[in-house]
PDB file of C-alpha atoms in Angstrom:
ATOM      1  CA  MET A   1     103.733  90.759  79.583  1.00 46.00           C
ATOM      2  CA  SER A   2     106.544  89.801  77.207  1.00 47.00           C
ATOM      3  CA  THR A   3     103.987  87.927  75.074  1.00 49.00           C
ATOM      4  CA  LEU A   4     101.696  90.943  74.848  1.00 49.00           C
ATOM      5  CA  THR A   5     104.469  93.339  73.922  1.00 50.00           C
ATOM      6  CA  GLY A   6     106.163  90.885  71.546  1.00 50.00           C
ATOM      7  CA  ARG A   7     109.508  91.128  73.324  1.00 56.00           C
ATOM      8  CA  ARG A   8     111.590  88.178  74.285  1.00 55.00           C
ATOM      9  CA  PRO A   9     112.857  87.984  77.878  1.00 49.00           C
ATOM     10  CA  ALA A  10     116.435  89.141  78.257  1.00 43.00           C
ATOM     11  CA  PRO A  11     118.943  86.271  78.494  1.00 46.00           C
ATOM     12  CA  TYR A  12     120.313  85.562  81.938  1.00 41.00           C
ATOM     13  CA  ARG A  13     123.711  87.035  82.541  1.00 49.00           C
ATOM     14  CA  PRO A  14     125.765  86.034  85.584  1.00 49.00           C
ATOM     15  CA  SER A  15     126.402  88.867  87.977  1.00 50.00           C
ATOM     16  CA  GLY A  16     127.863  89.450  91.405  1.00 73.00           C
ATOM     17  CA  LEU A  17     131.307  89.966  92.809  1.00 78.00           C
ATOM     18  CA  THR A  18     132.413  86.374  92.155  1.00 83.00           C
ATOM     19  CA  TRP A  19     131.503  86.627  88.486  1.00 84.00           C
ATOM     20  CA  THR A  20     133.251  89.994  88.300  1.00 81.00           C
ATOM     21  CA  VAL A  21     136.485  88.434  89.584  1.00 83.00           C
ATOM     22  CA  LEU A  22     136.248  85.583  87.071  1.00 86.00           C
ATOM     23  CA  ARG A  23     135.536  87.948  84.185  1.00 86.00           C
ATOM     24  CA  LEU A  24     138.226  90.432  85.155  1.00 84.00           C
ATOM     25  CA  HIS A  25     140.880  87.729  85.395  1.00 87.00           C
ATOM     26  CA  ARG A  26     139.582  85.492  82.628  1.00 89.00           C
ATOM     27  CA  THR A  27     142.924  85.500  80.785  1.00 90.00           C
ATOM     28  CA  ALA A  28     144.697  84.038  83.809  1.00 90.00           C
ATOM     29  CA  LEU A  29     141.814  81.591  84.231  1.00 90.00           C
ATOM     30  CA  TYR A  30     142.126  80.437  80.612  1.00 94.00           C
ATOM     31  CA  VAL A  31     145.898  80.010  80.886  1.00 93.00           C
ATOM     32  CA  TRP A  32     145.657  78.100  84.146  1.00 92.00           C
ATOM     33  CA  GLY A  33     142.810  75.956  82.819  1.00 93.00           C
ATOM     34  CA  ALA A  34     144.779  75.126  79.669  1.00 94.00           C
ATOM     35  CA  ALA A  35     147.822  74.171  81.751  1.00 93.00           C
ATOM     36  CA  LEU A  36     145.670  71.963  83.976  1.00 93.00           C
ATOM     37  CA  LEU A  37     144.085  70.248  80.968  1.00 94.00           C
ATOM     38  CA  ALA A  38     147.522  69.674  79.451  1.00 94.00           C
ATOM     39  CA  ALA A  39     148.770  68.144  82.695  1.00 92.00           C
ATOM     40  CA  VAL A  40     145.704  65.913  82.979  1.00 92.00           C
ATOM     41  CA  ALA A  41     146.049  64.786  79.362  1.00 92.00           C
ATOM     42  CA  ALA A  42     149.751  64.025  79.863  1.00 90.00           C
ATOM     43  CA  LEU A  43     149.053  62.044  83.040  1.00 89.00           C
ATOM     44  CA  ILE A  44     146.308  60.039  81.350  1.00 89.00           C
ATOM     45  CA  TRP A  45     148.694  59.161  78.528  1.00 87.00           C
ATOM     46  CA  LEU A  46     151.440  58.249  81.009  1.00 84.00           C
ATOM     47  CA  LEU A  47     148.907  56.143  82.871  1.00 82.00           C
ATOM     48  CA  ALA A  48     148.415  54.132  79.692  1.00 80.00           C
ATOM     49  CA  VAL A  49     152.144  53.528  79.109  1.00 74.00           C
ATOM     50  CA  GLY A  50     152.922  53.012  82.792  1.00 66.00           C
ATOM     51  CA  PRO A  51     152.584  49.215  82.779  1.00 68.00           C
ATOM     52  CA  ASP A  52     154.975  48.996  79.822  1.00 64.00           C
ATOM     53  CA  ALA A  53     157.558  51.062  81.714  1.00 60.00           C
ATOM     54  CA  ARG A  54     157.174  48.821  84.739  1.00 60.00           C
ATOM     55  CA  ALA A  55     157.639  45.654  82.700  1.00 59.00           C
ATOM     56  CA  ILE A  56     160.625  46.955  80.724  1.00 55.00           C
ATOM     57  CA  VAL A  57     162.707  48.385  83.554  1.00 52.00           C
ATOM     58  CA  GLY A  58     162.214  45.550  86.013  1.00 50.00           C
ATOM     59  CA  GLY A  59     162.611  45.534  89.759  1.00 49.00           C
ATOM     60  CA  CYS A  60     165.113  47.152  92.082  1.00 49.00           C
ATOM     61  CA  ASP A  61     167.559  45.400  94.329  1.00 44.00           C
ATOM     62  CA  ALA A  62     166.002  45.439  97.796  1.00 42.00           C
ATOM     63  CA  SER A  63     169.359  44.419  99.296  1.00 42.00           C
ATOM     64  CA  ASP A  64     170.977  47.701  98.308  1.00 41.00           C
ATOM     65  CA  PRO A  65     172.282  49.111 101.599  1.00 39.00           C
ATOM     66  CA  PHE A  66     171.685  52.704 100.598  1.00 37.00           C
ATOM     67  CA  PRO A  67     168.757  52.702  98.145  1.00 41.00           C
ATOM     68  CA  MET A  68     168.173  56.032  96.497  1.00 41.00           C
ATOM     69  CA  ASP A  69     166.597  56.136  93.020  1.00 46.00           C
ATOM     70  CA  CYS A  70     166.083  52.768  91.411  1.00 48.00           C
ATOM     71  CA  GLY A  71     165.162  51.517  87.996  1.00 45.00           C
ATOM     72  CA  THR A  72     168.316  52.815  86.339  1.00 46.00           C
ATOM     73  CA  ALA A  73     168.952  49.710  84.251  1.00 44.00           C
ATOM     74  CA  ARG A  74     167.463  48.626  80.939  1.00 49.00           C
ATOM     75  CA  TRP A  75     166.358  52.106  79.938  1.00 55.00           C
ATOM     76  CA  THR A  76     164.271  52.214  76.786  1.00 62.00           C
ATOM     77  CA  THR A  77     162.403  54.890  74.898  1.00 69.00           C
ATOM     78  CA  THR A  78     159.186  54.004  76.725  1.00 70.00           C
ATOM     79  CA  ALA A  79     160.828  54.134  80.143  1.00 72.00           C
ATOM     80  CA  ARG A  80     162.591  57.422  79.414  1.00 77.00           C
ATOM     81  CA  THR A  81     159.414  59.000  78.062  1.00 79.00           C
ATOM     82  CA  TYR A  82     157.446  57.865  81.086  1.00 80.00           C
ATOM     83  CA  ALA A  83     160.071  59.146  83.542  1.00 81.00           C
ATOM     84  CA  THR A  84     160.538  62.465  81.732  1.00 84.00           C
ATOM     85  CA  GLY A  85     156.823  63.124  81.390  1.00 86.00           C
ATOM     86  CA  LEU A  86     156.115  62.326  85.022  1.00 88.00           C
ATOM     87  CA  ALA A  87     159.037  64.492  86.142  1.00 88.00           C
ATOM     88  CA  LEU A  88     157.820  67.452  84.050  1.00 92.00           C
ATOM     89  CA  VAL A  89     154.276  67.263  85.414  1.00 92.00           C
ATOM     90  CA  SER A  90     155.628  66.940  88.958  1.00 92.00           C
ATOM     91  CA  ALA A  91     157.796  70.028  88.438  1.00 93.00           C
ATOM     92  CA  CYS A  92     154.837  72.023  87.101  1.00 93.00           C
ATOM     93  CA  VAL A  93     152.703  71.131  90.119  1.00 95.00           C
ATOM     94  CA  THR A  94     155.592  71.901  92.467  1.00 94.00           C
ATOM     95  CA  PHE A  95     156.496  75.298  91.053  1.00 95.00           C
ATOM     96  CA  GLN A  96     153.005  76.594  90.285  1.00 94.00           C
ATOM     97  CA  MET A  97     153.367  78.434  93.590  1.00 95.00           C
ATOM     98  CA  TYR A  98     155.697  80.909  91.885  1.00 96.00           C
ATOM     99  CA  ALA A  99     153.273  81.680  89.075  1.00 95.00           C
ATOM    100  CA  VAL A 100     150.378  82.026  91.513  1.00 96.00           C
ATOM    101  CA  ALA A 101     152.351  84.401  93.745  1.00 95.00           C
ATOM    102  CA  VAL A 102     153.398  86.612  90.811  1.00 95.00           C
ATOM    103  CA  TRP A 103     149.866  86.740  89.424  1.00 95.00           C
ATOM    104  CA  ALA A 104     148.309  87.477  92.809  1.00 93.00           C
ATOM    105  CA  GLY A 105     150.773  90.289  93.486  1.00 91.00           C
ATOM    106  CA  ALA A 106     150.655  91.844  90.030  1.00 90.00           C
ATOM    107  CA  ALA A 107     147.071  91.380  88.854  1.00 90.00           C
ATOM    108  CA  LEU A 108     144.846  90.281  91.724  1.00 89.00           C
ATOM    109  CA  THR A 109     145.613  93.187  94.073  1.00 90.00           C
ATOM    110  CA  GLY A 110     148.569  95.289  92.923  1.00 87.00           C
ATOM    111  CA  ARG A 111     147.221  96.377  89.545  1.00 88.00           C
ATOM    112  CA  GLU A 112     143.733  97.134  90.868  1.00 87.00           C
ATOM    113  CA  LEU A 113     145.129  99.322  93.644  1.00 85.00           C
ATOM    114  CA  GLU A 114     147.531 101.040  91.235  1.00 85.00           C
ATOM    115  CA  SER A 115     144.833 101.827  88.670  1.00 84.00           C
ATOM    116  CA  GLY A 116     142.185 102.841  91.209  1.00 81.00           C
ATOM    117  CA  THR A 117     139.798 100.043  90.199  1.00 80.00           C
ATOM    118  CA  ALA A 118     139.632  98.812  93.770  1.00 78.00           C
ATOM    119  CA  ARG A 119     138.568 102.179  95.183  1.00 81.00           C
ATOM    120  CA  LEU A 120     135.932 102.473  92.480  1.00 80.00           C
ATOM    121  CA  ALA A 121     134.510  99.112  93.538  1.00 76.00           C
ATOM    122  CA  TRP A 122     134.503 100.212  97.180  1.00 79.00           C
ATOM    123  CA  THR A 123     132.246 103.162  96.302  1.00 78.00           C
ATOM    124  CA  GLN A 124     129.681 100.845  94.676  1.00 77.00           C
ATOM    125  CA  SER A 125     128.294  99.072  97.747  1.00 74.00           C
ATOM    126  CA  VAL A 126     131.244  96.632  97.912  1.00 79.00           C
ATOM    127  CA  THR A 127     133.086  96.823 101.218  1.00 85.00           C
ATOM    128  CA  PRO A 128     136.886  96.556 101.132  1.00 87.00           C
ATOM    129  CA  ALA A 129     136.785  93.422 103.297  1.00 88.00           C
ATOM    130  CA  ARG A 130     134.330  91.731 100.935  1.00 89.00           C
ATOM    131  CA  TRP A 131     136.372  92.848  97.942  1.00 89.00           C
ATOM    132  CA  LEU A 132     139.519  91.218  99.334  1.00 91.00           C
ATOM    133  CA  ALA A 133     137.712  88.116 100.617  1.00 92.00           C
ATOM    134  CA  THR A 134     136.228  87.410  97.197  1.00 91.00           C
ATOM    135  CA  ARG A 135     139.547  87.931  95.438  1.00 91.00           C
ATOM    136  CA  LEU A 136     141.144  85.408  97.735  1.00 94.00           C
ATOM    137  CA  ALA A 137     138.301  82.886  97.945  1.00 94.00           C
ATOM    138  CA  VAL A 138     137.595  82.449  94.228  1.00 94.00           C
ATOM    139  CA  PRO A 139     141.161  81.560  93.130  1.00 95.00           C
ATOM    140  CA  ALA A 140     141.678  79.558  96.345  1.00 96.00           C
ATOM    141  CA  VAL A 141     138.750  77.275  95.474  1.00 95.00           C
ATOM    142  CA  LEU A 142     139.910  76.848  91.875  1.00 95.00           C
ATOM    143  CA  LEU A 143     143.527  76.193  92.903  1.00 96.00           C
ATOM    144  CA  THR A 144     142.492  73.670  95.533  1.00 96.00           C
ATOM    145  CA  ALA A 145     140.256  71.758  93.132  1.00 96.00           C
ATOM    146  CA  GLY A 146     142.691  71.788  90.213  1.00 95.00           C
ATOM    147  CA  THR A 147     145.782  70.941  92.238  1.00 96.00           C
ATOM    148  CA  THR A 148     143.979  68.122  94.041  1.00 96.00           C
ATOM    149  CA  LEU A 149     142.954  66.648  90.691  1.00 95.00           C
ATOM    150  CA  ALA A 150     146.535  66.795  89.405  1.00 94.00           C
ATOM    151  CA  VAL A 151     147.896  65.223  92.609  1.00 95.00           C
ATOM    152  CA  LEU A 152     145.393  62.359  92.633  1.00 94.00           C
ATOM    153  CA  LEU A 153     145.872  61.597  88.952  1.00 92.00           C
ATOM    154  CA  GLY A 154     149.655  61.836  89.329  1.00 90.00           C
ATOM    155  CA  ASN A 155     149.652  59.343  92.192  1.00 89.00           C
ATOM    156  CA  TRP A 156     147.459  56.997  90.167  1.00 87.00           C
ATOM    157  CA  THR A 157     149.955  57.241  87.312  1.00 85.00           C
ATOM    158  CA  ARG A 158     152.881  56.477  89.640  1.00 82.00           C
ATOM    159  CA  ARG A 159     151.154  53.389  91.008  1.00 79.00           C
ATOM    160  CA  ALA A 160     150.354  52.151  87.510  1.00 71.00           C
ATOM    161  CA  GLY A 161     153.941  52.424  86.338  1.00 61.00           C
ATOM    162  CA  ARG A 162     157.202  53.103  88.061  1.00 59.00           C
ATOM    163  CA  GLY A 163     157.004  56.469  89.774  1.00 53.00           C
ATOM    164  CA  ASP A 164     160.468  56.014  91.260  1.00 60.00           C
ATOM    165  CA  LEU A 165     161.940  56.401  87.778  1.00 62.00           C
ATOM    166  CA  SER A 166     161.625  60.166  88.299  1.00 66.00           C
ATOM    167  CA  GLY A 167     162.953  60.032  91.857  1.00 72.00           C
ATOM    168  CA  GLY A 168     162.175  58.536  95.237  1.00 83.00           C
ATOM    169  CA  TRP A 169     159.410  59.785  97.499  1.00 89.00           C
ATOM    170  CA  PHE A 170     161.902  62.111  99.189  1.00 90.00           C
ATOM    171  CA  ASN A 171     162.764  63.893  95.936  1.00 91.00           C
ATOM    172  CA  ALA A 172     161.539  67.486  96.336  1.00 92.00           C
ATOM    173  CA  ASN A 173     159.350  67.560  93.236  1.00 92.00           C
ATOM    174  CA  VAL A 174     157.925  64.103  93.885  1.00 92.00           C
ATOM    175  CA  PHE A 175     157.236  64.854  97.534  1.00 94.00           C
ATOM    176  CA  ILE A 176     155.457  68.150  96.872  1.00 95.00           C
ATOM    177  CA  SER A 177     153.465  67.002  93.838  1.00 93.00           C
ATOM    178  CA  SER A 178     152.193  63.786  95.428  1.00 92.00           C
ATOM    179  CA  GLY A 179     150.408  65.014  98.541  1.00 93.00           C
ATOM    180  CA  PRO A 180     148.337  67.749 100.201  1.00 96.00           C
ATOM    181  CA  VAL A 181     151.433  69.903 100.550  1.00 97.00           C
ATOM    182  CA  ALA A 182     151.000  70.814  96.851  1.00 96.00           C
ATOM    183  CA  VAL A 183     147.696  72.533  97.651  1.00 97.00           C
ATOM    184  CA  ALA A 184     149.237  74.226 100.681  1.00 97.00           C
ATOM    185  CA  TYR A 185     152.065  75.645  98.553  1.00 97.00           C
ATOM    186  CA  ALA A 186     149.590  77.049  96.028  1.00 96.00           C
ATOM    187  CA  LEU A 187     147.487  78.703  98.750  1.00 97.00           C
ATOM    188  CA  ALA A 188     150.597  80.119 100.426  1.00 97.00           C
ATOM    189  CA  GLY A 189     151.689  81.634  97.113  1.00 96.00           C
ATOM    190  CA  LEU A 190     148.244  83.182  96.658  1.00 96.00           C
ATOM    191  CA  ALA A 191     148.262  84.715 100.132  1.00 96.00           C
ATOM    192  CA  LEU A 192     151.821  86.042  99.864  1.00 96.00           C
ATOM    193  CA  GLY A 193     151.087  87.570  96.458  1.00 95.00           C
ATOM    194  CA  ALA A 194     147.919  89.273  97.659  1.00 95.00           C
ATOM    195  CA  LEU A 195     149.747  90.690 100.670  1.00 95.00           C
ATOM    196  CA  ALA A 196     152.590  91.985  98.485  1.00 95.00           C
ATOM    197  CA  GLY A 197     150.071  93.735  96.251  1.00 93.00           C
ATOM    198  CA  LEU A 198     148.402  95.432  99.201  1.00 93.00           C
ATOM    199  CA  VAL A 199     151.710  96.508 100.707  1.00 93.00           C
ATOM    200  CA  LEU A 200     153.289  97.928  97.535  1.00 92.00           C
ATOM    201  CA  ARG A 201     150.111  98.865  95.575  1.00 90.00           C
ATOM    202  CA  ARG A 202     151.994  98.611  92.285  1.00 91.00           C
ATOM    203  CA  ALA A 203     151.877  95.650  89.939  1.00 90.00           C
ATOM    204  CA  LEU A 204     155.524  95.085  88.993  1.00 93.00           C
ATOM    205  CA  PRO A 205     157.113  95.670  92.419  1.00 93.00           C
ATOM    206  CA  ALA A 206     154.430  93.499  94.013  1.00 94.00           C
ATOM    207  CA  ALA A 207     155.082  90.701  91.529  1.00 95.00           C
ATOM    208  CA  ALA A 208     158.819  90.804  92.273  1.00 95.00           C
ATOM    209  CA  ALA A 209     158.277  90.859  96.037  1.00 96.00           C
ATOM    210  CA  ALA A 210     155.766  88.001  95.875  1.00 96.00           C
ATOM    211  CA  LEU A 211     158.123  85.887  93.786  1.00 96.00           C
ATOM    212  CA  ALA A 212     160.996  86.543  96.195  1.00 96.00           C
ATOM    213  CA  ALA A 213     158.863  85.592  99.192  1.00 96.00           C
ATOM    214  CA  ALA A 214     157.680  82.400  97.489  1.00 96.00           C
ATOM    215  CA  VAL A 215     161.238  81.389  96.558  1.00 96.00           C
ATOM    216  CA  VAL A 216     162.496  81.991 100.099  1.00 97.00           C
ATOM    217  CA  LEU A 217     159.634  79.995 101.624  1.00 96.00           C
ATOM    218  CA  HIS A 218     160.142  77.119  99.183  1.00 96.00           C
ATOM    219  CA  GLU A 219     163.900  76.964  99.711  1.00 95.00           C
ATOM    220  CA  VAL A 220     163.686  77.135 103.504  1.00 96.00           C
ATOM    221  CA  LEU A 221     161.196  74.289 103.709  1.00 96.00           C
ATOM    222  CA  ASP A 222     163.145  72.295 101.140  1.00 94.00           C
ATOM    223  CA  GLY A 223     166.266  72.599 103.284  1.00 93.00           C
ATOM    224  CA  PHE A 224     164.579  71.649 106.550  1.00 94.00           C
ATOM    225  CA  ARG A 225     162.000  69.156 105.233  1.00 94.00           C
ATOM    226  CA  MET A 226     163.671  66.038 106.613  1.00 93.00           C
ATOM    227  CA  SER A 227     164.022  67.727 110.007  1.00 93.00           C
ATOM    228  CA  LEU A 228     160.289  68.310 110.403  1.00 94.00           C
ATOM    229  CA  TRP A 229     159.797  64.811 111.837  1.00 94.00           C
ATOM    230  CA  PRO A 230     162.167  62.798 114.072  1.00 94.00           C
ATOM    231  CA  ALA A 231     164.458  60.575 111.993  1.00 92.00           C
ATOM    232  CA  VAL A 232     165.422  57.001 112.843  1.00 91.00           C
ATOM    233  CA  THR A 233     168.952  56.228 114.034  1.00 86.00           C
ATOM    234  CA  THR A 234     170.251  52.657 114.039  1.00 85.00           C
ATOM    235  CA  THR A 235     173.561  51.112 115.013  1.00 79.00           C
ATOM    236  CA  GLY A 236     175.301  47.817 114.374  1.00 74.00           C
ATOM    237  CA  ARG A 237     174.619  45.683 111.346  1.00 71.00           C
ATOM    238  CA  ALA A 238     171.192  47.290 110.831  1.00 74.00           C
ATOM    239  CA  ALA A 239     172.986  50.557 110.105  1.00 73.00           C
ATOM    240  CA  LEU A 240     174.599  48.962 107.047  1.00 73.00           C
ATOM    241  CA  HIS A 241     171.264  47.814 105.618  1.00 76.00           C
ATOM    242  CA  VAL A 242     168.653  50.555 106.064  1.00 81.00           C
ATOM    243  CA  PRO A 243     165.116  49.711 104.889  1.00 83.00           C
ATOM    244  CA  TYR A 244     164.523  49.900 101.169  1.00 81.00           C
ATOM    245  CA  GLY A 245     163.150  53.249 100.020  1.00 82.00           C
ATOM    246  CA  SER A 246     164.521  55.223 102.968  1.00 86.00           C
ATOM    247  CA  MET A 247     166.111  58.646 102.707  1.00 88.00           C
ATOM    248  CA  LEU A 248     169.593  58.295 104.177  1.00 85.00           C
ATOM    249  CA  LEU A 249     170.572  61.448 106.066  1.00 87.00           C
ATOM    250  CA  GLU A 250     173.853  60.517 107.773  1.00 82.00           C
ATOM    251  CA  HIS A 251     175.967  57.413 108.246  1.00 76.00           C
ATOM    252  CA  GLY A 252     179.379  56.499 109.507  1.00 73.00           C
ATOM    253  CA  SER A 253     181.466  54.523 111.960  1.00 72.00           C
ATOM    254  CA  VAL A 254     182.034  54.638 115.688  1.00 73.00           C
ATOM    255  CA  THR A 255     185.685  54.707 116.805  1.00 68.00           C
ATOM    256  CA  ALA A 256     187.129  52.991 119.864  1.00 66.00           C
ATOM    257  CA  ASP A 257     186.747  56.152 121.959  1.00 66.00           C
ATOM    258  CA  GLY A 258     183.042  56.443 121.034  1.00 60.00           C
ATOM    259  CA  GLU A 259     183.382  59.181 118.445  1.00 64.00           C
ATOM    260  CA  ARG A 260     181.041  59.054 115.448  1.00 68.00           C
ATOM    261  CA  VAL A 261     182.805  59.575 112.126  1.00 64.00           C
ATOM    262  CA  ASN A 262     180.527  60.844 109.350  1.00 63.00           C
ATOM    263  CA  THR A 263     180.626  59.725 105.700  1.00 58.00           C
ATOM    264  CA  SER A 264     182.612  56.582 106.487  1.00 57.00           C
ATOM    265  CA  LEU A 265     181.604  53.879 104.022  1.00 56.00           C
ATOM    266  CA  ALA A 266     183.730  51.216 105.673  1.00 58.00           C
ATOM    267  CA  CYS A 267     182.184  47.747 105.630  1.00 61.00           C
ATOM    268  CA  VAL A 268     179.026  48.916 103.873  1.00 57.00           C
ATOM    269  CA  GLY A 269     177.274  46.013 102.205  1.00 54.00           C
ATOM    270  CA  THR A 270     179.175  43.338 104.121  1.00 55.00           C
ATOM    271  CA  ASP A 271     177.772  40.878 106.597  1.00 56.00           C
ATOM    272  CA  GLY A 272     178.657  37.793 108.568  1.00 52.00           C
ATOM    273  CA  SER A 273     182.324  36.842 108.791  1.00 55.00           C
ATOM    274  CA  ALA A 274     183.273  39.484 106.207  1.00 57.00           C
ATOM    275  CA  LEU A 275     181.832  42.135 108.483  1.00 58.00           C
ATOM    276  CA  GLU A 276     183.770  40.872 111.465  1.00 58.00           C
ATOM    277  CA  ALA A 277     186.982  40.865 109.443  1.00 63.00           C
ATOM    278  CA  CYS A 278     186.288  44.389 108.217  1.00 65.00           C
ATOM    279  CA  ILE A 279     185.797  45.626 111.778  1.00 61.00           C
ATOM    280  CA  ARG A 280     189.082  44.075 112.903  1.00 59.00           C
ATOM    281  CA  ARG A 281     190.982  45.800 110.096  1.00 60.00           C
ATOM    282  CA  GLY A 282     189.796  49.301 111.008  1.00 63.00           C
ATOM    283  CA  PRO A 283     189.868  51.599 114.022  1.00 64.00           C
ATOM    284  CA  TRP A 284     186.093  51.378 114.494  1.00 62.00           C
ATOM    285  CA  THR A 285     183.909  49.360 116.832  1.00 68.00           C
ATOM    286  CA  ASP A 286     180.423  49.968 115.474  1.00 72.00           C
ATOM    287  CA  PHE A 287     178.405  51.622 112.699  1.00 75.00           C
ATOM    288  CA  TRP A 288     175.482  54.034 112.694  1.00 78.00           C
ATOM    289  CA  SER A 289     173.063  55.608 110.242  1.00 82.00           C
ATOM    290  CA  THR A 290     170.250  58.142 110.449  1.00 87.00           C
ATOM    291  CA  TYR A 291     167.434  58.004 107.910  1.00 89.00           C
ATOM    292  CA  GLN A 292     163.833  58.859 107.209  1.00 93.00           C
ATOM    293  CA  PRO A 293     161.887  55.707 106.370  1.00 92.00           C
ATOM    294  CA  GLN A 294     159.147  55.736 103.776  1.00 89.00           C
ATOM    295  CA  SER A 295     156.598  55.346 106.585  1.00 91.00           C
ATOM    296  CA  HIS A 296     157.368  58.948 107.602  1.00 94.00           C
ATOM    297  CA  TYR A 297     156.001  60.278 104.314  1.00 94.00           C
ATOM    298  CA  TRP A 298     152.602  61.237 105.715  1.00 95.00           C
ATOM    299  CA  PRO A 299     153.848  62.821 108.972  1.00 96.00           C
ATOM    300  CA  LEU A 300     156.244  64.950 106.924  1.00 96.00           C
ATOM    301  CA  GLN A 301     153.457  65.858 104.487  1.00 96.00           C
ATOM    302  CA  LEU A 302     151.086  66.920 107.242  1.00 97.00           C
ATOM    303  CA  VAL A 303     153.657  68.928 109.193  1.00 97.00           C
ATOM    304  CA  GLU A 304     154.844  70.823 106.107  1.00 97.00           C
ATOM    305  CA  SER A 305     151.257  71.419 104.979  1.00 97.00           C
ATOM    306  CA  GLY A 306     150.421  72.792 108.414  1.00 96.00           C
ATOM    307  CA  LEU A 307     153.373  75.187 108.311  1.00 97.00           C
ATOM    308  CA  LEU A 308     152.404  76.421 104.848  1.00 97.00           C
ATOM    309  CA  LEU A 309     148.774  76.927 105.813  1.00 97.00           C
ATOM    310  CA  ALA A 310     149.930  78.812 108.902  1.00 97.00           C
ATOM    311  CA  VAL A 311     152.028  81.104 106.681  1.00 97.00           C
ATOM    312  CA  ALA A 312     149.046  81.573 104.362  1.00 97.00           C
ATOM    313  CA  GLY A 313     146.766  82.342 107.292  1.00 96.00           C
ATOM    314  CA  LEU A 314     149.169  84.902 108.730  1.00 97.00           C
ATOM    315  CA  ALA A 315     149.551  86.552 105.313  1.00 96.00           C
ATOM    316  CA  VAL A 316     145.775  86.769 104.884  1.00 96.00           C
ATOM    317  CA  ALA A 317     145.315  88.173 108.386  1.00 96.00           C
ATOM    318  CA  ALA A 318     148.038  90.747 107.715  1.00 95.00           C
ATOM    319  CA  ALA A 319     146.362  91.703 104.422  1.00 94.00           C
ATOM    320  CA  PHE A 320     142.993  92.347 106.068  1.00 94.00           C
ATOM    321  CA  ALA A 321     144.631  94.250 108.930  1.00 94.00           C
ATOM    322  CA  LEU A 322     146.586  96.416 106.478  1.00 92.00           C
ATOM    323  CA  LEU A 323     143.440  97.101 104.447  1.00 89.00           C
ATOM    324  CA  ARG A 324     141.492  98.213 107.543  1.00 88.00           C
ATOM    325  CA  ARG A 325     144.373 100.392 108.746  1.00 88.00           C
ATOM    326  CA  ARG A 326     144.709 102.252 105.448  1.00 79.00           C
ATOM    327  CA  LEU A 327     140.993 102.945 105.270  1.00 75.00           C
ATOM    328  CA  ALA A 328     140.654 103.975 108.898  1.00 61.00           C
TER     329      ALA A 328
END
């Protein structure tokens, strides 16, 4: 028919609720996509200079009784650039939760409820539940894919160079940006922001409330992270030489009456006859230390991710319940 009438067929234009969400929030999509591309480009460049940073800095002393961050000697421009770049990317991945929460509260739900756009959509064969589900599902998929890419590429970069130059595995930014907990933080921020928008129905107050909720959640988990999995406690000479790469939580001495004294550094780093002489000079009979070994990285990651996903799930359930209640 188009041949007979001389008209060309109309070009295909994407439609549907998913496309509407992408088009409506295309500015946020462009900004987030540009940030992701910048992070990927930076990580690829750091991946190339990683071996040079490893060779320049050299190894760490595995006999250090309380190893924290290593690679502090022989700093050069290459090593500093590598460490700074990796730390910046790690911080961006870690704190993207805040930006996601603010955007979700202000633009994803709050602004549409404030302007009446949401109610207009509900009158055009789009149910409120479908409207909310699409607004949560589309950014959730994009955040999961993009954050996973940044995490995998970041871990590859750390293995190629010296990731511990920007902090040990227990460093907050390193821990969050190197595992599945990064995705869980992003999804939690999305859910909290969407809930804040539905509760307040105004863009600016919802953005402030979402940011406050995200900060509180981040700080609480940061404070209790090393308590999410049972730590290891050792006594005797092993307490003076915890495994390399461990996060030391507490250490001290045991007095003659069995009392544990915290923060006592007596006899640390000594062994053999020097240790025996040190014990005789002081009022202590033994030593103890509590630490999280590097082998607990994955249990801690999984437990924290589970808590964050539980928070996200509760926030989403509350959002749907609130939406149904207001429309009842």
